[in-house]
């Protein structure tokens, strides 16, 4: 059966969210927008409902989900204690694209934490997401809306084929704002460990005089058996079916030259910055934009689009790994399965 579709592109009648909220209460799944990416939501406190998310995504059961909340009372319901550093982060970045790992209370079912004693929590800033949680009157567990391993959904058109019929409702509000998933952090001994980079950058956190540690696995390869702070690191992610290679140099001309070299005698698609569009003698070029904000917003939909060309190779321009660039490079390095050339 097809999912019920709610068009929220030009709509701000929140009353229309009451039906999908009712579906959440009844243990069903709802696809909804957040400011980062679309999510597949279920009542976080209902084990059977959360199980359906894992089935819909084909997700490994040891990869935990984020519980999305609309009010601070919900945080108290779910976590043992909110430390001083966490409080500062919440004051500065919630609602918004920051997910914080806390020690969980018993009420949080093991299925959403993958059996860990911690739970990931985020208060989204997107009004549709917030109202949906409020009307559902429960925290909503939601991973990014995509089949496991594929690029996250930032546009309903990109994911409708893989998810239609698997959820009760699809709430479509057009392209999301940020385009890559939230920053995931955990505080240990006063230090913020970045487990997944995102729109809230290490620099944003350091500006609050809080020390930051960037986990090396963010840009490196996960080795079998290695200790990890976030299970998501282990899994293949963001990957188109076509082979992808990421190329970066601080020297823009060198990067362009290398991409032109690699594309010779091959059927390739290039994902490049607007300013470099004219520098390639290649017919299949996809424009990522120039700023990090534009690139972040476009990257997942372009990875999916690049795949439709059925090319031999997708060549992708990298960016400098600072600020939001760190999050973009984290996603791209993984999309390319670590096929990354830095000159
Ligand atoms: O922006 C976002 O965060 C989106 C939207 C829908 O809110 N959600 C999202 O969820 O990206 P998901 O499930 O695709 O990614 C959650 C990440 C995974 O890498 C997971 O391993 C990590 O958070 N995570 C969840 N709970 C954790 C925990 N208790 N400890 C460590 N990592 C955790
Ligand atoms: Mg995901």
mmCIF file of C-alpha atoms and ligand atoms in Angstrom:
data_model
loop_
_atom_site.group_PDB
_atom_site.id
_atom_site.type_symbol
_atom_site.label_atom_id
_atom_site.label_comp_id
_atom_site.label_asym_id
_atom_site.label_seq_id
_atom_site.Cartn_x
_atom_site.Cartn_y
_atom_site.Cartn_z
ATOM 1 C CA UNK A 1 0.000 0.000 0.000
ATOM 2 C CA UNK A 2 1.186 3.512 -0.791
ATOM 3 C CA UNK A 3 2.064 5.917 2.006
ATOM 4 C CA UNK A 4 -0.279 8.860 2.642
ATOM 5 C CA UNK A 5 1.322 12.036 1.297
ATOM 6 C CA UNK A 6 1.068 15.448 2.975
ATOM 7 C CA UNK A 7 2.329 18.392 0.967
ATOM 8 C CA UNK A 8 3.844 20.937 3.356
ATOM 9 C CA UNK A 9 5.833 22.844 0.741
ATOM 10 C CA UNK A 10 3.663 25.941 0.939
ATOM 11 C CA UNK A 11 1.653 24.955 3.945
ATOM 12 C CA UNK A 12 2.017 26.042 7.523
ATOM 13 C CA UNK A 13 -1.223 24.664 8.804
ATOM 14 C CA UNK A 14 0.158 22.575 11.647
ATOM 15 C CA UNK A 15 -3.299 21.057 12.235
ATOM 16 C CA UNK A 16 -2.454 18.729 9.346
ATOM 17 C CA UNK A 17 0.233 17.153 11.503
ATOM 18 C CA UNK A 18 -2.387 15.733 13.874
ATOM 19 C CA UNK A 19 -3.103 12.709 11.654
ATOM 20 C CA UNK A 20 0.559 11.638 11.318
ATOM 21 C CA UNK A 21 0.998 12.288 15.065
ATOM 22 C CA UNK A 22 -1.899 9.910 15.671
ATOM 23 C CA UNK A 23 -0.111 7.340 13.487
ATOM 24 C CA UNK A 24 3.024 7.720 15.647
ATOM 25 C CA UNK A 25 0.878 7.152 18.766
ATOM 26 C CA UNK A 26 -0.454 3.969 17.167
ATOM 27 C CA UNK A 27 3.064 2.628 16.652
ATOM 28 C CA UNK A 28 3.345 3.448 12.938
ATOM 29 C CA UNK A 29 6.162 5.135 10.989
ATOM 30 C CA UNK A 30 6.142 8.694 9.616
ATOM 31 C CA UNK A 31 8.648 10.240 7.220
ATOM 32 C CA UNK A 32 9.162 13.874 8.237
ATOM 33 C CA UNK A 33 11.538 16.792 7.598
ATOM 34 C CA UNK A 34 14.107 18.169 10.018
ATOM 35 C CA UNK A 35 16.532 21.043 9.392
ATOM 36 C CA UNK A 36 19.325 18.544 8.643
ATOM 37 C CA UNK A 37 17.841 15.660 6.619
ATOM 38 C CA UNK A 38 14.503 13.830 6.461
ATOM 39 C CA UNK A 39 13.897 11.252 9.184
ATOM 40 C CA UNK A 40 11.847 8.052 9.539
ATOM 41 C CA UNK A 41 10.126 8.466 12.890
ATOM 42 C CA UNK A 42 8.484 6.174 15.431
ATOM 43 C CA UNK A 43 7.505 6.457 19.094
ATOM 44 C CA UNK A 44 10.888 6.073 20.818
ATOM 45 C CA UNK A 45 9.302 4.387 23.832
ATOM 46 C CA UNK A 46 7.470 1.737 21.808
ATOM 47 C CA UNK A 47 9.757 -1.209 21.063
ATOM 48 C CA UNK A 48 7.557 -2.739 18.359
ATOM 49 C CA UNK A 49 7.292 0.615 16.564
ATOM 50 C CA UNK A 50 11.064 1.180 16.638
ATOM 51 C CA UNK A 51 11.642 -2.325 15.271
ATOM 52 C CA UNK A 52 9.763 -1.259 12.131
ATOM 53 C CA UNK A 53 12.360 1.469 11.494
ATOM 54 C CA UNK A 54 15.181 -1.078 11.408
ATOM 55 C CA UNK A 55 13.190 -3.235 9.005
ATOM 56 C CA UNK A 56 12.233 -0.311 6.720
ATOM 57 C CA UNK A 57 15.875 0.833 6.461
ATOM 58 C CA UNK A 58 17.521 -2.579 6.482
ATOM 59 C CA UNK A 59 19.643 -1.228 9.322
ATOM 60 C CA UNK A 60 21.963 -3.264 11.570
ATOM 61 C CA UNK A 61 20.385 -3.711 14.999
ATOM 62 C CA UNK A 62 23.550 -2.593 16.853
ATOM 63 C CA UNK A 63 23.446 0.847 15.189
ATOM 64 C CA UNK A 64 21.484 3.029 17.638
ATOM 65 C CA UNK A 65 18.957 5.760 16.817
ATOM 66 C CA UNK A 66 18.582 9.366 17.900
ATOM 67 C CA UNK A 67 15.575 10.256 20.071
ATOM 68 C CA UNK A 68 14.132 13.604 18.969
ATOM 69 C CA UNK A 69 12.471 15.767 21.593
ATOM 70 C CA UNK A 70 10.419 18.960 21.530
ATOM 71 C CA UNK A 71 10.734 20.067 25.168
ATOM 72 C CA UNK A 72 13.257 19.876 27.977
ATOM 73 C CA UNK A 73 10.820 17.790 30.088
ATOM 74 C CA UNK A 74 11.319 14.996 27.555
ATOM 75 C CA UNK A 75 15.061 15.103 28.160
ATOM 76 C CA UNK A 76 14.543 14.582 31.893
ATOM 77 C CA UNK A 77 12.266 11.667 31.127
ATOM 78 C CA UNK A 78 14.992 9.902 29.119
ATOM 79 C CA UNK A 79 18.386 10.626 30.702
ATOM 80 C CA UNK A 80 20.005 10.105 34.091
ATOM 81 C CA UNK A 81 21.886 13.364 34.391
ATOM 82 C CA UNK A 82 22.685 16.495 32.406
ATOM 83 C CA UNK A 83 26.255 17.602 33.139
ATOM 84 C CA UNK A 84 27.617 21.145 33.148
ATOM 85 C CA UNK A 85 29.173 20.988 29.685
ATOM 86 C CA UNK A 86 26.037 19.413 28.228
ATOM 87 C CA UNK A 87 23.978 22.230 29.785
ATOM 88 C CA UNK A 88 26.156 24.844 28.088
ATOM 89 C CA UNK A 89 25.850 23.058 24.751
ATOM 90 C CA UNK A 90 22.078 22.839 25.101
ATOM 91 C CA UNK A 91 21.798 26.544 25.946
ATOM 92 C CA UNK A 92 23.825 27.468 22.899
ATOM 93 C CA UNK A 93 22.783 24.969 20.248
ATOM 94 C CA UNK A 94 19.300 23.607 21.003
ATOM 95 C CA UNK A 95 16.971 23.568 19.253
ATOM 96 C CA UNK A 96 19.296 22.746 16.355
ATOM 97 C CA UNK A 97 21.589 20.288 14.587
ATOM 98 C CA UNK A 98 23.462 18.945 17.621
ATOM 99 C CA UNK A 99 22.954 15.433 19.007
ATOM 100 C CA UNK A 100 24.237 14.744 22.510
ATOM 101 C CA UNK A 101 24.915 11.300 23.986
ATOM 102 C CA UNK A 102 23.721 10.815 27.581
ATOM 103 C CA UNK A 103 23.519 7.953 30.092
ATOM 104 C CA UNK A 104 20.041 6.569 29.532
ATOM 105 C CA UNK A 105 17.229 5.923 31.973
ATOM 106 C CA UNK A 106 15.556 2.491 32.125
ATOM 107 C CA UNK A 107 12.490 3.781 30.296
ATOM 108 C CA UNK A 108 14.530 3.973 27.043
ATOM 109 C CA UNK A 109 14.146 0.611 25.286
ATOM 110 C CA UNK A 110 17.336 -1.276 24.359
ATOM 111 C CA UNK A 111 16.238 -1.445 20.757
ATOM 112 C CA UNK A 112 16.844 2.272 20.174
ATOM 113 C CA UNK A 113 20.266 2.277 21.840
ATOM 114 C CA UNK A 114 21.491 -0.943 20.219
ATOM 115 C CA UNK A 115 21.950 -2.341 23.718
ATOM 116 C CA UNK A 116 24.253 0.530 24.867
ATOM 117 C CA UNK A 117 23.710 2.225 28.236
ATOM 118 C CA UNK A 118 23.659 5.604 26.501
ATOM 119 C CA UNK A 119 21.071 7.363 24.355
ATOM 120 C CA UNK A 120 21.504 10.011 21.651
ATOM 121 C CA UNK A 121 19.163 13.012 21.958
ATOM 122 C CA UNK A 122 18.438 15.946 19.707
ATOM 123 C CA UNK A 123 15.933 18.794 19.801
ATOM 124 C CA UNK A 124 15.425 19.774 16.154
ATOM 125 C CA UNK A 125 14.750 23.388 15.213
ATOM 126 C CA UNK A 126 12.495 22.510 12.264
ATOM 127 C CA UNK A 127 8.957 23.546 13.202
ATOM 128 C CA UNK A 128 7.250 20.616 11.476
ATOM 129 C CA UNK A 129 9.462 18.156 13.356
ATOM 130 C CA UNK A 130 8.854 19.935 16.654
ATOM 131 C CA UNK A 131 5.074 20.079 16.208
ATOM 132 C CA UNK A 132 4.953 16.441 15.162
ATOM 133 C CA UNK A 133 6.784 15.439 18.361
ATOM 134 C CA UNK A 134 4.577 17.707 20.453
ATOM 135 C CA UNK A 135 1.323 16.342 18.991
ATOM 136 C CA UNK A 136 2.590 12.759 19.272
ATOM 137 C CA UNK A 137 3.334 13.519 22.922
ATOM 138 C CA UNK A 138 6.394 11.250 22.947
ATOM 139 C CA UNK A 139 10.045 11.388 21.906
ATOM 140 C CA UNK A 140 10.445 10.286 18.279
ATOM 141 C CA UNK A 141 13.261 7.918 17.349
ATOM 142 C CA UNK A 142 14.406 8.773 13.836
ATOM 143 C CA UNK A 143 17.333 7.840 11.643
ATOM 144 C CA UNK A 144 18.019 9.596 8.356
ATOM 145 C CA UNK A 145 15.471 8.677 5.675
ATOM 146 C CA UNK A 146 17.285 6.349 3.299
ATOM 147 C CA UNK A 147 17.924 2.648 2.878
ATOM 148 C CA UNK A 148 21.011 1.782 4.957
ATOM 149 C CA UNK A 149 24.225 2.536 3.068
ATOM 150 C CA UNK A 150 22.661 5.060 0.664
ATOM 151 C CA UNK A 151 22.960 8.869 0.795
ATOM 152 C CA UNK A 152 20.568 10.416 3.328
ATOM 153 C CA UNK A 153 17.310 11.892 2.023
ATOM 154 C CA UNK A 154 17.266 15.662 1.633
ATOM 155 C CA UNK A 155 14.451 15.779 -0.925
ATOM 156 C CA UNK A 156 11.361 13.549 -0.904
ATOM 157 C CA UNK A 157 11.699 12.937 -4.668
ATOM 158 C CA UNK A 158 15.041 11.206 -3.998
ATOM 159 C CA UNK A 159 13.744 8.713 -1.453
ATOM 160 C CA UNK A 160 10.119 8.132 -2.360
ATOM 161 C CA UNK A 161 10.944 5.095 -4.469
ATOM 162 C CA UNK A 162 12.904 3.338 -1.721
ATOM 163 C CA UNK A 163 10.537 4.222 1.127
ATOM 164 C CA UNK A 164 7.015 4.549 -0.309
ATOM 165 C CA UNK A 165 4.688 2.046 1.332
ATOM 166 C CA UNK A 166 7.105 1.429 4.205
ATOM 167 C CA UNK A 167 5.785 4.370 6.238
ATOM 168 C CA UNK A 168 2.221 5.433 7.039
ATOM 169 C CA UNK A 169 2.733 9.111 6.135
ATOM 170 C CA UNK A 170 5.190 11.129 4.071
ATOM 171 C CA UNK A 171 5.396 14.800 5.053
ATOM 172 C CA UNK A 172 7.049 16.710 2.214
ATOM 173 C CA UNK A 173 8.323 20.240 2.879
ATOM 174 C CA UNK A 174 10.728 20.436 -0.067
ATOM 175 C CA UNK A 175 14.503 20.535 0.197
ATOM 176 C CA UNK A 176 15.884 20.604 3.745
ATOM 177 C CA UNK A 177 17.981 23.557 4.984
ATOM 178 C CA UNK A 178 21.310 22.062 6.013
ATOM 179 C CA UNK A 179 21.501 18.869 3.980
ATOM 180 C CA UNK A 180 23.828 16.791 6.150
ATOM 181 C CA UNK A 181 23.006 15.120 9.441
ATOM 182 C CA UNK A 182 23.484 16.604 12.893
ATOM 183 C CA UNK A 183 26.798 16.783 14.727
ATOM 184 C CA UNK A 184 26.959 13.885 17.223
ATOM 185 C CA UNK A 185 28.984 14.479 20.374
ATOM 186 C CA UNK A 186 29.729 12.868 23.710
ATOM 187 C CA UNK A 187 31.241 14.632 26.719
ATOM 188 C CA UNK A 188 33.939 12.736 28.607
ATOM 189 C CA UNK A 189 35.911 14.344 31.458
ATOM 190 C CA UNK A 190 34.878 17.815 30.322
ATOM 191 C CA UNK A 191 36.027 17.225 26.741
ATOM 192 C CA UNK A 192 33.585 17.179 23.819
ATOM 193 C CA UNK A 193 34.304 14.200 21.563
ATOM 194 C CA UNK A 194 32.999 14.688 18.055
ATOM 195 C CA UNK A 195 31.671 11.328 16.896
ATOM 196 C CA UNK A 196 30.097 12.656 13.711
ATOM 197 C CA UNK A 197 30.836 16.172 12.393
ATOM 198 C CA UNK A 198 27.977 18.382 11.222
ATOM 199 C CA UNK A 199 26.727 21.935 10.993
ATOM 200 C CA UNK A 200 27.736 22.670 14.605
ATOM 201 C CA UNK A 201 31.496 22.686 14.068
ATOM 202 C CA UNK A 202 34.441 21.984 16.412
ATOM 203 C CA UNK A 203 35.205 25.713 16.114
ATOM 204 C CA UNK A 204 31.641 26.601 17.277
ATOM 205 C CA UNK A 205 32.140 24.491 20.405
ATOM 206 C CA UNK A 206 35.674 25.723 21.098
ATOM 207 C CA UNK A 207 34.315 29.280 20.944
ATOM 208 C CA UNK A 208 32.499 28.444 24.220
ATOM 209 C CA UNK A 209 35.890 27.627 25.804
ATOM 210 C CA UNK A 210 35.112 23.918 25.831
ATOM 211 C CA UNK A 211 37.936 21.582 24.736
ATOM 212 C CA UNK A 212 37.143 19.452 21.691
ATOM 213 C CA UNK A 213 38.552 16.134 20.509
ATOM 214 C CA UNK A 214 37.856 15.031 16.950
ATOM 215 C CA UNK A 215 37.731 11.234 16.754
ATOM 216 C CA UNK A 216 40.310 10.067 14.223
ATOM 217 C CA UNK A 217 37.834 7.641 12.668
ATOM 218 C CA UNK A 218 35.919 10.623 11.273
ATOM 219 C CA UNK A 219 38.314 10.874 8.351
ATOM 220 C CA UNK A 220 40.181 7.584 8.636
ATOM 221 C CA UNK A 221 39.252 3.999 7.945
ATOM 222 C CA UNK A 222 37.571 1.838 10.574
ATOM 223 C CA UNK A 223 39.634 -1.262 11.251
ATOM 224 C CA UNK A 224 37.842 -4.477 12.186
ATOM 225 C CA UNK A 225 37.747 -4.931 15.966
ATOM 226 C CA UNK A 226 38.837 -1.353 16.753
ATOM 227 C CA UNK A 227 37.173 0.341 19.743
ATOM 228 C CA UNK A 228 34.605 2.873 18.562
ATOM 229 C CA UNK A 229 32.577 5.506 20.311
ATOM 230 C CA UNK A 230 29.769 5.455 17.766
ATOM 231 C CA UNK A 231 28.555 2.274 16.056
ATOM 232 C CA UNK A 232 27.579 4.188 12.888
ATOM 233 C CA UNK A 233 31.295 4.531 12.048
ATOM 234 C CA UNK A 234 31.532 0.817 11.223
ATOM 235 C CA UNK A 235 29.020 0.801 8.425
ATOM 236 C CA UNK A 236 29.248 1.588 4.732
ATOM 237 C CA UNK A 237 27.330 4.790 4.113
ATOM 238 C CA UNK A 238 26.308 7.487 1.644
ATOM 239 C CA UNK A 239 27.395 5.330 -1.304
ATOM 240 C CA UNK A 240 26.107 5.604 -4.841
ATOM 241 C CA UNK A 241 26.291 2.371 -6.866
ATOM 242 C CA UNK A 242 28.824 3.895 -9.267
ATOM 243 C CA UNK A 243 32.451 3.951 -8.129
ATOM 244 C CA UNK A 244 33.354 7.395 -6.698
ATOM 245 C CA UNK A 245 36.724 9.075 -6.220
ATOM 246 C CA UNK A 246 37.275 12.197 -4.112
ATOM 247 C CA UNK A 247 40.049 14.602 -5.124
ATOM 248 C CA UNK A 248 41.299 17.559 -3.140
ATOM 249 C CA UNK A 249 44.165 20.013 -3.215
ATOM 250 C CA UNK A 250 44.533 23.387 -1.491
ATOM 251 C CA UNK A 251 45.659 24.491 -4.938
ATOM 252 C CA UNK A 252 42.413 24.683 -6.945
ATOM 253 C CA UNK A 253 44.154 24.419 -10.354
ATOM 254 C CA UNK A 254 45.990 21.255 -9.341
ATOM 255 C CA UNK A 255 42.728 19.665 -8.232
ATOM 256 C CA UNK A 256 41.032 20.547 -11.528
ATOM 257 C CA UNK A 257 44.007 19.247 -13.493
ATOM 258 C CA UNK A 258 43.961 15.931 -11.656
ATOM 259 C CA UNK A 259 40.235 15.495 -12.268
ATOM 260 C CA UNK A 260 40.687 16.255 -15.972
ATOM 261 C CA UNK A 261 43.471 13.645 -16.079
ATOM 262 C CA UNK A 262 41.402 10.993 -14.336
ATOM 263 C CA UNK A 263 38.472 11.578 -16.657
ATOM 264 C CA UNK A 264 40.392 10.918 -19.880
ATOM 265 C CA UNK A 265 38.904 8.178 -22.069
ATOM 266 C CA UNK A 266 36.273 7.465 -19.464
ATOM 267 C CA UNK A 267 32.573 8.097 -19.123
ATOM 268 C CA UNK A 268 32.598 10.195 -15.957
ATOM 269 C CA UNK A 269 30.373 12.534 -13.962
ATOM 270 C CA UNK A 270 32.053 15.387 -12.114
ATOM 271 C CA UNK A 271 30.652 17.027 -8.986
ATOM 272 C CA UNK A 272 32.304 20.431 -8.856
ATOM 273 C CA UNK A 273 32.082 23.930 -7.478
ATOM 274 C CA UNK A 274 30.292 26.548 -9.574
ATOM 275 C CA UNK A 275 33.536 28.456 -10.082
ATOM 276 C CA UNK A 276 35.139 25.387 -11.710
ATOM 277 C CA UNK A 277 32.276 24.362 -14.013
ATOM 278 C CA UNK A 278 33.915 25.854 -17.111
ATOM 279 C CA UNK A 279 37.273 24.248 -16.378
ATOM 280 C CA UNK A 280 36.279 20.705 -17.300
ATOM 281 C CA UNK A 281 36.023 19.294 -20.812
ATOM 282 C CA UNK A 282 33.445 16.844 -19.597
ATOM 283 C CA UNK A 283 29.788 16.777 -20.567
ATOM 284 C CA UNK A 284 28.364 15.451 -17.303
ATOM 285 C CA UNK A 285 28.975 18.123 -14.688
ATOM 286 C CA UNK A 286 26.912 18.648 -11.557
ATOM 287 C CA UNK A 287 27.074 21.976 -9.786
ATOM 288 C CA UNK A 288 27.623 21.724 -6.014
ATOM 289 C CA UNK A 289 27.564 25.507 -5.425
ATOM 290 C CA UNK A 290 30.492 27.513 -4.090
ATOM 291 C CA UNK A 291 30.017 27.993 -0.349
ATOM 292 C CA UNK A 292 30.240 25.187 2.210
ATOM 293 C CA UNK A 293 26.574 25.846 3.069
ATOM 294 C CA UNK A 294 25.519 25.332 -0.555
ATOM 295 C CA UNK A 295 27.667 22.232 -0.937
ATOM 296 C CA UNK A 296 26.283 20.757 2.281
ATOM 297 C CA UNK A 297 22.730 21.366 1.081
ATOM 298 C CA UNK A 298 23.304 19.823 -2.356
ATOM 299 C CA UNK A 299 25.704 16.974 -1.749
ATOM 300 C CA UNK A 300 23.387 14.052 -1.006
ATOM 301 C CA UNK A 301 20.927 14.813 -3.774
ATOM 302 C CA UNK A 302 23.821 15.204 -6.251
ATOM 303 C CA UNK A 303 25.391 11.887 -5.219
ATOM 304 C CA UNK A 304 22.060 10.267 -6.013
ATOM 305 C CA UNK A 305 21.725 12.178 -9.290
ATOM 306 C CA UNK A 306 25.286 11.267 -10.349
ATOM 307 C CA UNK A 307 24.333 7.616 -10.029
ATOM 308 C CA UNK A 308 21.568 7.965 -12.637
ATOM 309 C CA UNK A 309 24.142 8.672 -15.400
ATOM 310 C CA UNK A 310 25.376 5.057 -15.216
ATOM 311 C CA UNK A 311 28.901 6.385 -15.732
ATOM 312 C CA UNK A 312 32.156 4.450 -15.176
ATOM 313 C CA UNK A 313 33.221 6.829 -12.476
ATOM 314 C CA UNK A 314 31.992 9.736 -10.341
ATOM 315 C CA UNK A 315 34.761 12.280 -9.631
ATOM 316 C CA UNK A 316 34.134 14.660 -6.742
ATOM 317 C CA UNK A 317 35.909 17.878 -5.795
ATOM 318 C CA UNK A 318 36.826 18.030 -2.112
ATOM 319 C CA UNK A 319 36.864 21.020 0.233
ATOM 320 C CA UNK A 320 39.134 22.127 3.054
ATOM 321 C CA UNK A 321 38.457 20.141 6.243
ATOM 322 C CA UNK A 322 37.654 23.080 8.469
ATOM 323 C CA UNK A 323 34.323 24.374 9.762
ATOM 324 C CA UNK A 324 31.447 22.738 7.929
ATOM 325 C CA UNK A 325 34.073 21.405 5.475
ATOM 326 C CA UNK A 326 34.986 18.698 8.004
ATOM 327 C CA UNK A 327 31.442 17.307 7.908
ATOM 328 C CA UNK A 328 31.285 17.485 4.103
ATOM 329 C CA UNK A 329 34.608 15.640 3.774
ATOM 330 C CA UNK A 330 33.536 13.019 6.343
ATOM 331 C CA UNK A 331 30.477 12.185 4.210
ATOM 332 C CA UNK A 332 32.389 12.300 0.915
ATOM 333 C CA UNK A 333 35.297 10.139 2.090
ATOM 334 C CA UNK A 334 32.771 7.524 3.142
ATOM 335 C CA UNK A 335 30.725 7.884 -0.062
ATOM 336 C CA UNK A 336 33.960 7.139 -1.941
ATOM 337 C CA UNK A 337 34.782 4.178 0.337
ATOM 338 C CA UNK A 338 38.065 5.966 1.201
ATOM 339 C CA UNK A 339 39.074 6.322 -2.452
ATOM 340 C CA UNK A 340 40.534 9.746 -1.731
ATOM 341 C CA UNK A 341 43.382 11.563 -3.448
ATOM 342 C CA UNK A 342 44.912 14.603 -1.747
ATOM 343 C CA UNK A 343 47.598 16.465 -3.646
HETATM 344 O O1 LIG B 1 20.434 15.027 11.610
HETATM 345 C C1 LIG B 1 20.271 13.916 12.093
HETATM 346 O O2 LIG B 1 20.892 13.524 13.093
HETATM 347 C C2 LIG B 1 19.233 12.982 11.421
HETATM 348 C C3 LIG B 1 17.852 13.638 11.550
HETATM 349 C C4 LIG B 1 16.746 12.752 11.086
HETATM 350 O O3 LIG B 1 17.649 14.065 12.865
HETATM 351 N N1 LIG B 1 19.270 11.683 11.995
HETATM 352 C C5 LIG B 1 20.301 10.816 11.765
HETATM 353 O O4 LIG B 1 20.176 9.586 12.375
HETATM 354 O O5 LIG B 1 21.262 11.096 11.085
HETATM 355 P P1 LIG B 1 21.043 8.312 11.962
HETATM 356 O O6 LIG B 1 20.389 7.195 12.683
HETATM 357 O O7 LIG B 1 21.113 8.198 10.505
HETATM 358 O O8 LIG B 1 22.434 8.568 12.602
HETATM 359 C C6 LIG B 1 22.619 8.514 14.013
HETATM 360 C C7 LIG B 1 24.070 8.394 14.348
HETATM 361 C C8 LIG B 1 24.638 7.033 13.971
HETATM 362 O O9 LIG B 1 25.922 7.210 13.437
HETATM 363 C C9 LIG B 1 24.691 6.293 15.314
HETATM 364 O O10 LIG B 1 25.697 5.315 15.342
HETATM 365 C C10 LIG B 1 24.965 7.435 16.279
HETATM 366 O O11 LIG B 1 24.229 8.520 15.771
HETATM 367 N N2 LIG B 1 24.453 7.122 17.645
HETATM 368 C C11 LIG B 1 23.166 6.981 18.031
HETATM 369 N N3 LIG B 1 23.083 6.660 19.333
HETATM 370 C C12 LIG B 1 24.356 6.581 19.790
HETATM 371 C C13 LIG B 1 24.922 6.279 21.064
HETATM 372 N N4 LIG B 1 24.174 5.969 22.126
HETATM 373 N N5 LIG B 1 26.282 6.302 21.167
HETATM 374 C C14 LIG B 1 27.052 6.623 20.096
HETATM 375 N N6 LIG B 1 26.560 6.927 18.870
HETATM 376 C C15 LIG B 1 25.236 6.897 18.715
HETATM 377 MG MG1 LIG B 2 21.929 7.798 8.599
#
